[in-house]
Amino acid sequence: MKQKKLFFISIGIISVTSLMIGGLTAHAYNLFSNHWKASTNFNYSVGSDISAAGVTSITIADNQYNNPGWYNNAFTRKVYFQNLNSSNSIKAYTQNYKNEIFKTNYGTGESLMVTQRWNSGGNTVEADVLINTSYYWSNESVCPPGNYDLSTVMLHEFGHVLGLDHSENTKAIMRPTFKATEMQRTLDKDDINGYNAINW
Ligand SMILES: [Zn+2]
């Protein structure tokens, strides 16, 4: 099964190494050194060439981060995702203080998606997500052979948007690789722990 590696581009220092909690329990999540201010909105627009079904898949992903009661109320929402319901025609990364999700033919040797974040004064101020159209994307409830589930990979990228780096936990949505047809539209406990561990 072909595996595509996902990666992350940022301006500045990217990540910190894993820490020990209480000297006893190792965790797998990793955090970027920058994140959004707490109690802010991640307002985003989607490309005008993204279908209605695609927008629904994106919404399924952002709802995972919007629901503060998820995982036995262990999840405390700090950033609220909001689709501005406006479209963009972006095809490349631009720093314009607008958060854009856009489709680009990025090449078959490249990542499925790439998130780029811009930081200022220790806080993330913008994040754009590229969807690589060199791959087949599915919005179906069962992902067809040779396709990647848009909602699954978007859930991963939104983790990067918020400040999560890749996790060593193979069940975490923040694991670095996904296979075609693989679906995981919910966060793992490791992802929640990482989110809550961000120094909001
Ligand atoms: Zn990634």
Coordinates of C-alpha atoms and ligand atoms in Angstrom, one line a residue:
M1 CA 0.0 0.0 0.0
K2 CA 1.4 3.3 -1.0
Q3 CA 2.1 5.7 1.8
K4 CA 2.5 9.4 1.4
K5 CA 4.3 11.4 3.9
L6 CA 2.8 14.6 5.1
F7 CA 5.0 17.4 6.2
F8 CA 4.8 20.9 7.4
I9 CA 6.4 24.2 6.5
S10 CA 6.7 27.1 8.8
I11 CA 8.5 30.3 9.3
G12 CA 10.8 30.1 12.3
I13 CA 11.3 27.3 14.7
I14 CA 9.1 24.4 14.0
S15 CA 9.0 22.0 16.8
V16 CA 10.0 20.9 20.3
T17 CA 10.9 17.4 21.4
S18 CA 8.7 15.2 23.3
L19 CA 8.6 15.7 27.1
M20 CA 7.9 13.4 30.0
I21 CA 4.8 14.0 32.2
G22 CA 5.4 13.7 35.9
G23 CA 8.6 11.7 35.0
L24 CA 6.5 8.6 34.6
T25 CA 4.4 8.6 31.4
A26 CA 5.8 9.4 28.0
H27 CA 3.5 11.0 25.5
A28 CA 3.7 10.8 21.8
Y29 CA 2.4 14.1 20.7
N30 CA 4.6 17.0 19.8
L31 CA 3.9 20.7 19.7
F32 CA 5.1 23.5 17.6
S33 CA 6.6 26.4 19.5
N34 CA 4.0 28.8 18.1
H35 CA 0.2 28.7 18.3
W36 CA -2.8 30.9 18.1
K37 CA -3.9 33.1 20.9
A38 CA -6.6 31.5 23.0
S39 CA -10.2 32.5 22.4
T40 CA -9.6 33.4 18.8
N41 CA -11.4 32.3 15.6
F42 CA -9.7 30.5 12.8
N43 CA -11.8 32.1 10.0
Y44 CA -11.1 30.5 6.7
S45 CA -12.2 30.6 3.1
V46 CA -12.1 27.7 0.7
G47 CA -11.1 27.7 -3.0
S48 CA -13.8 28.4 -5.5
D49 CA -12.9 25.1 -7.2
I50 CA -13.6 23.0 -4.1
S51 CA -16.9 21.2 -4.5
A52 CA -19.8 21.4 -2.0
A53 CA -19.0 17.8 -1.0
G54 CA -15.4 18.9 -0.4
V55 CA -16.6 21.8 1.8
T56 CA -18.7 19.3 3.8
S57 CA -15.6 17.1 4.3
I58 CA -13.6 20.1 5.6
T59 CA -16.5 21.0 7.9
I60 CA -16.5 17.5 9.3
A61 CA -12.9 18.0 10.2
D62 CA -13.2 21.4 11.8
N63 CA -16.2 20.2 13.9
Q64 CA -13.8 17.9 15.6
Y65 CA -11.9 20.9 17.0
N66 CA -15.1 22.9 17.6
N67 CA -16.7 20.5 19.9
P68 CA -15.4 21.2 23.4
G69 CA -17.3 18.2 24.9
W70 CA -15.4 15.7 22.9
Y71 CA -13.6 12.8 24.6
N72 CA -15.4 12.7 28.0
N73 CA -15.2 16.5 28.3
A74 CA -11.4 16.3 28.4
F75 CA -11.2 18.7 25.5
T76 CA -11.2 22.4 26.1
R77 CA -11.7 24.4 23.0
K78 CA -9.4 27.3 22.6
V79 CA -9.7 28.2 18.9
Y80 CA -13.0 28.2 17.0
F81 CA -13.1 27.2 13.4
Q82 CA -15.4 29.2 11.2
N83 CA -15.9 28.9 7.5
L84 CA -16.4 32.4 6.2
N85 CA -18.5 31.0 3.3
S86 CA -16.5 33.0 0.9
S87 CA -14.4 31.5 -1.8
N88 CA -10.8 32.3 -2.9
S89 CA -8.9 31.7 -6.1
I90 CA -5.6 31.2 -4.4
K91 CA -3.2 28.7 -6.0
A92 CA 0.0 29.3 -4.0
Y93 CA 0.8 30.4 -0.5
T94 CA 0.4 34.1 0.2
Q95 CA 0.8 35.9 3.5
N96 CA -2.2 38.2 3.5
Y97 CA -3.6 37.5 7.0
K98 CA -6.4 35.5 5.4
N99 CA -6.6 31.8 6.1
E100 CA -7.1 30.0 2.8
I101 CA -7.7 26.4 1.9
F102 CA -6.8 25.9 -1.7
K103 CA -6.2 23.2 -4.4
T104 CA -3.0 23.0 -6.4
N105 CA -1.3 20.4 -8.5
Y106 CA 1.7 20.0 -6.3
G107 CA 3.1 16.8 -7.9
T108 CA 2.7 13.1 -7.2
G109 CA 6.1 12.9 -5.4
E110 CA 4.9 15.5 -2.9
S111 CA 2.7 15.5 0.2
L112 CA -1.0 15.0 0.2
M113 CA -1.5 18.3 1.8
V114 CA 0.8 21.0 3.2
T115 CA 0.0 23.5 5.9
Q116 CA 1.9 26.7 6.1
R117 CA 1.7 29.0 9.1
W118 CA 3.0 32.5 9.8
N119 CA 3.9 33.5 13.3
S120 CA 4.4 36.9 14.8
G121 CA 5.4 37.8 18.4
G122 CA 5.1 34.1 19.4
N123 CA 1.6 33.7 18.0
T124 CA 0.3 32.2 14.8
V125 CA -1.4 34.9 12.8
E126 CA -2.2 33.0 9.6
A127 CA -2.3 29.5 8.2
D128 CA -3.0 28.2 4.7
V129 CA -3.6 24.6 3.7
L130 CA -2.7 23.3 0.3
I131 CA -4.6 20.2 -1.1
N132 CA -2.5 18.4 -3.7
T133 CA -4.7 17.6 -6.7
S134 CA -2.1 15.2 -7.9
Y135 CA -4.0 12.6 -5.8
Y136 CA -7.6 11.4 -5.9
W137 CA -9.7 12.8 -3.0
S138 CA -12.9 11.2 -1.7
N139 CA -15.8 12.7 0.2
E140 CA -17.6 9.3 0.5
S141 CA -18.4 7.4 3.6
V142 CA -16.3 4.5 2.3
C143 CA -13.1 5.7 0.6
P144 CA -12.7 4.1 -2.8
P145 CA -9.4 2.3 -3.8
G146 CA -6.7 4.7 -4.8
N147 CA -8.4 7.6 -3.1
Y148 CA -7.5 9.6 0.1
D149 CA -10.2 10.7 2.4
L150 CA -10.4 14.5 2.4
S151 CA -11.8 14.8 5.8
T152 CA -9.2 12.5 7.4
V153 CA -6.2 14.4 6.0
M154 CA -7.9 17.8 6.6
L155 CA -8.3 16.8 10.3
H156 CA -4.5 16.2 10.4
E157 CA -3.7 19.5 8.7
F158 CA -6.0 21.4 11.1
G159 CA -3.9 19.9 13.9
H160 CA -0.9 21.6 12.3
V161 CA -2.9 24.8 11.9
L162 CA -3.5 24.8 15.7
G163 CA 0.0 24.0 16.7
L164 CA 0.4 20.2 16.7
D165 CA 3.4 18.6 15.2
H166 CA 3.6 15.0 14.1
S167 CA 3.1 12.3 16.8
E168 CA 4.8 9.0 17.3
N169 CA 1.5 7.5 18.3
T170 CA 0.3 5.4 15.4
K171 CA -3.4 6.0 16.3
A172 CA -3.1 9.7 16.5
I173 CA -4.5 11.8 13.7
M174 CA -1.1 13.6 13.9
R175 CA 0.8 10.5 12.8
P176 CA 3.0 11.5 9.8
T177 CA 1.7 9.1 7.1
F178 CA -1.6 8.0 5.7
K179 CA -2.5 5.3 3.2
A180 CA -5.0 5.5 0.4
T181 CA -8.5 4.5 1.6
E182 CA -7.5 5.1 5.2
M183 CA -10.2 6.9 7.2
Q184 CA -10.1 8.5 10.7
R185 CA -12.5 11.3 11.1
T186 CA -12.1 11.6 14.8
L187 CA -9.3 12.7 17.1
D188 CA -7.4 10.3 19.2
K189 CA -6.8 10.8 22.9
D190 CA -3.2 11.6 22.1
D191 CA -4.3 14.4 19.8
I192 CA -6.6 15.8 22.6
N193 CA -3.8 15.5 25.1
G194 CA -1.5 17.4 22.7
Y195 CA -4.1 20.1 22.1
N196 CA -4.7 20.6 25.8
A197 CA -0.9 20.7 26.4
I198 CA -0.5 23.7 24.2
N199 CA 0.4 26.6 26.4
W200 CA -2.7 28.6 25.6
Ligands
ZN1 ZN 1.6 16.5 8.8

